[in-house]
Coordinates of C-alpha atoms in Angstrom, one line a residue:
X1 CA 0.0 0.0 0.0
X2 CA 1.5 3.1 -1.1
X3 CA 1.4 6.3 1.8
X4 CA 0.8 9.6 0.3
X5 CA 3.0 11.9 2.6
X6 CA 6.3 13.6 2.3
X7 CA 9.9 12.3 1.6
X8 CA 10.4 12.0 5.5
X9 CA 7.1 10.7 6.3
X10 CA 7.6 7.9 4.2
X11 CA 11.4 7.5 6.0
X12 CA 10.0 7.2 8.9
X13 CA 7.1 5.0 8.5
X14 CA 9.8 2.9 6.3
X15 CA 12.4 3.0 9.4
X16 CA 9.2 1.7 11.6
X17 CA 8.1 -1.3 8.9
X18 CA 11.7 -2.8 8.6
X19 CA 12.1 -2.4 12.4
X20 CA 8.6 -4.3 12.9
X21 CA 9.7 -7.1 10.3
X22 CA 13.3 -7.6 12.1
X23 CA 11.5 -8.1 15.8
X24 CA 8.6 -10.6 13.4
X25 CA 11.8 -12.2 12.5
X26 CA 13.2 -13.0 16.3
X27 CA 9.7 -13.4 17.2
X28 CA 9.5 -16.4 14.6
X29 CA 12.8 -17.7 15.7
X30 CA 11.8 -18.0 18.9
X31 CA 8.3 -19.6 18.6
X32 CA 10.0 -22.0 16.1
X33 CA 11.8 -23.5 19.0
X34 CA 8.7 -25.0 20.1
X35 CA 8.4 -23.9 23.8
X36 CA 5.6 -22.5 23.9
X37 CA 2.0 -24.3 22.9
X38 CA 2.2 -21.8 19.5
X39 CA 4.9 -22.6 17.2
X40 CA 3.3 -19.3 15.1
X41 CA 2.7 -15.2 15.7
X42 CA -0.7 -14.3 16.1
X43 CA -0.9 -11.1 15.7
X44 CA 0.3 -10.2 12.1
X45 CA 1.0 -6.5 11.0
X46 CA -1.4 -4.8 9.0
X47 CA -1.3 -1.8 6.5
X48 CA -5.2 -0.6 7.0
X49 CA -8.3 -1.4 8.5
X50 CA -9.7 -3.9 5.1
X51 CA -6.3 -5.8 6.2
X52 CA -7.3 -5.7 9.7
X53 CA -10.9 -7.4 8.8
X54 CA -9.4 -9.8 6.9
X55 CA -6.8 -10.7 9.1
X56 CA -9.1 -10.7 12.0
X57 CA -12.6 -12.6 10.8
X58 CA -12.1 -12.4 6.9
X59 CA -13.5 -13.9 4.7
X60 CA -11.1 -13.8 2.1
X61 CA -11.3 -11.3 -0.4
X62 CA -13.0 -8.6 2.1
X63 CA -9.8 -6.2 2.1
X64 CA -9.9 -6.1 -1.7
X65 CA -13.7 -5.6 -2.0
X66 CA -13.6 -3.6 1.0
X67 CA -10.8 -0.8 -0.8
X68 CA -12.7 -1.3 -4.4
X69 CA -15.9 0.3 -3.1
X70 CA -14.6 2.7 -0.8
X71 CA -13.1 3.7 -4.2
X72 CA -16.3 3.9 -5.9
X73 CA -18.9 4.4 -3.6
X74 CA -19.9 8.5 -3.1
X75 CA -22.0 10.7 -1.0
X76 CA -23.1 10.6 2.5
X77 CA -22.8 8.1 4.8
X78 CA -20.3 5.9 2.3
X79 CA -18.8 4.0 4.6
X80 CA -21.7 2.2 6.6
X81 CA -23.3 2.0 2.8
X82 CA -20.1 0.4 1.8
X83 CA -20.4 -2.3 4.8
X84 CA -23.9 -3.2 4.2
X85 CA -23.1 -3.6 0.5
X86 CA -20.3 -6.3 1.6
X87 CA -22.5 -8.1 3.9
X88 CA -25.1 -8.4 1.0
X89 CA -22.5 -9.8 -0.9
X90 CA -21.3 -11.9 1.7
X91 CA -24.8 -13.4 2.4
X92 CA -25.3 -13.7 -1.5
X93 CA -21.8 -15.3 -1.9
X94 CA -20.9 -12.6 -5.1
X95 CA -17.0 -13.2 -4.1
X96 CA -16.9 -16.0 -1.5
X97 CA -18.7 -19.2 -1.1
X98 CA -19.9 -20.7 2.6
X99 CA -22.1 -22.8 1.9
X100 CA -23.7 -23.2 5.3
X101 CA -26.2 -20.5 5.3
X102 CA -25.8 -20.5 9.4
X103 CA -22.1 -19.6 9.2
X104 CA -22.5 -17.1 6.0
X105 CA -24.7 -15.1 8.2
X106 CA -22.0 -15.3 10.8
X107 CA -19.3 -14.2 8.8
X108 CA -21.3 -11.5 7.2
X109 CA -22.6 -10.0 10.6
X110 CA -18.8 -10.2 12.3
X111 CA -17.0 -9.0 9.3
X112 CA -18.9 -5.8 9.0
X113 CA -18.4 -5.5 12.7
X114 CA -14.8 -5.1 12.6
X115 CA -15.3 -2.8 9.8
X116 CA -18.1 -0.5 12.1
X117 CA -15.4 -0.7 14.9
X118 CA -12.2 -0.3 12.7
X119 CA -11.1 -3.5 14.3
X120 CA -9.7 -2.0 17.7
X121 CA -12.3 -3.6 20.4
X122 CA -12.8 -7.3 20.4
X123 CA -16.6 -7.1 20.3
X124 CA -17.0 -8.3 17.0
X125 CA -14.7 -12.0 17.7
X126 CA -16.3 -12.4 21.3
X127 CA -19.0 -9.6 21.6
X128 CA -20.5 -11.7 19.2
X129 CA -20.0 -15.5 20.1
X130 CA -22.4 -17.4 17.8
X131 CA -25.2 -16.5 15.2
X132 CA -27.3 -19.3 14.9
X133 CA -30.5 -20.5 12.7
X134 CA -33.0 -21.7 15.1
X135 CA -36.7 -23.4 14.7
X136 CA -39.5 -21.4 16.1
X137 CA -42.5 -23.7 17.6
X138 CA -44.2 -23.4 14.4
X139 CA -41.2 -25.0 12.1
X140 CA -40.6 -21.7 10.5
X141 CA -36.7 -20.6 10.4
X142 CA -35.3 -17.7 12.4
X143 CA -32.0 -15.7 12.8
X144 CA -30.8 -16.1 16.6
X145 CA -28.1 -13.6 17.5
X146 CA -26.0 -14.3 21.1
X147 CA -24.0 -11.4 22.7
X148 CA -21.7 -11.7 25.2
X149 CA -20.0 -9.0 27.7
X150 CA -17.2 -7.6 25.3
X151 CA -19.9 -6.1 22.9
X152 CA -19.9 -3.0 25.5
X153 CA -16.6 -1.8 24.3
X154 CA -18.2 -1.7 20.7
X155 CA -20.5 1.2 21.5
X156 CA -24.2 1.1 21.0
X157 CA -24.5 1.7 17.5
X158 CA -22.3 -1.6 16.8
X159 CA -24.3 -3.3 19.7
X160 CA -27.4 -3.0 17.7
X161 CA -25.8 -3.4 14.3
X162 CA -26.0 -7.7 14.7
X163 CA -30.0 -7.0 15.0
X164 CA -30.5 -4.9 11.8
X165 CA -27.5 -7.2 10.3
X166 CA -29.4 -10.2 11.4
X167 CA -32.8 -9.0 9.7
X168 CA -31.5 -7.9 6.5
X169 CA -30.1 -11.8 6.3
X170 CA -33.3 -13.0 7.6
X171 CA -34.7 -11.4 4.0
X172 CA -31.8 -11.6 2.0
X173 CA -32.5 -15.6 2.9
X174 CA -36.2 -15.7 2.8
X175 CA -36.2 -16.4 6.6
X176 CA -39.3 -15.6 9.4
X177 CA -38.5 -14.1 12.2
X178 CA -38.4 -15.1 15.8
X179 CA -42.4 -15.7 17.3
X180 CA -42.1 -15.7 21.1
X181 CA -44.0 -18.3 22.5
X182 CA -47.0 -17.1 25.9
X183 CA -44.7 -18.5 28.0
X184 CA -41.8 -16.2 26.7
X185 CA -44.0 -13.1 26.5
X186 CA -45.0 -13.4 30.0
X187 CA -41.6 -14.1 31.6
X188 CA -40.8 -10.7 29.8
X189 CA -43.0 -8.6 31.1
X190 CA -42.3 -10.1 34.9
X191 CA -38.7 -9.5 35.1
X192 CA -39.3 -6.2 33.3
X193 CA -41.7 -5.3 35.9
X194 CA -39.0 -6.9 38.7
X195 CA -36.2 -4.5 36.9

């Protein structure tokens, strides 16, 4: 990736790169040695935040589709308009295939997390545990979303991001949505009452 900057700007960031790749390269040496359980780095230096998605949760392809429609894509609000258009195509499998439809909506729904959080809190890998297709009573299919404590750090706007995520796919895929049963209803309104 090239940086648009000055002569001495890109010095500097140069100097940093080659001085991040030598201590990659002692890192390496030493994990290679096989003391500890990992014989690899886990955390891998990126150049932006599409590398950072698709270093973090991927799929594949995401940093290139993420920097092509940045490119293209114009007017306000580009960027969350450029997240919802890779979740689409992640659902729709335009430039990667995951054939389970459970763990496409996953992927789709965590990757466009990262994005809405430039990848710095950990909300979208653990916020975000599991995204499940479940049965409601009737047979019908419907989009069940688990959360976990990390999501706080996210912010409410990417807390409630899953939920609209997680009805888009329910259309995208032709899905119903969740039908409480009297049982569930009532148990609601108790403990909202006891709160």
């Amino acid at each position: 990736m090239e940086i648009i900057a000055s002569e001495e700007v890109k010095k500097y960031y140069e100097s940093i790169e080659q001085k991040v790749n030598k201590l990659l390269g002692i890192a390496k040496e030493a994990r290679a040695k096989g003391y500890d359980y990992a014989t690899d780095i886990e955390t891998k230096p990126v150049s932006d935040l599409a590398d950072r998605a698709e270093t973090l949760v991927g799929p594949k392809g995401v940093a290139k589709r993420y920097r092509e429609l940045m490119e293209t894509t114009t007017g306000e609000n580009k960027r969350i308009r450029v997240i919802f258009q890779i979740f689409e195509e992640i659902i729709k499998q335009k430039w990667c295939k995951i054939p389970n439809d459970e763990k496409r909506v996953e992927q789709a729904i965590k990757t466009a997390l990262v994005l809405n959080t430039d990848g710095v809190v950990v909300a979208p890998i653990d916020g975000v545990p599991q995204v499940k297709i479940s049965k409601n009573p009737d047979g019908t299919s419907y989009i069940d979303i688990y959360y976990a404590g990390p999501i706080r750090a996210a912010g409410g706007t990417s807390q409630v991001l899953p939920l609209i995520l997680g009805d888009y796919a329910r259309h995208l895929l032709n899905l119903d949505r969740y039908k409480p049963t009297k049982d569930e209803i009532e148990r609601y309104v108790e403990e909202i009452q006891i709160y």
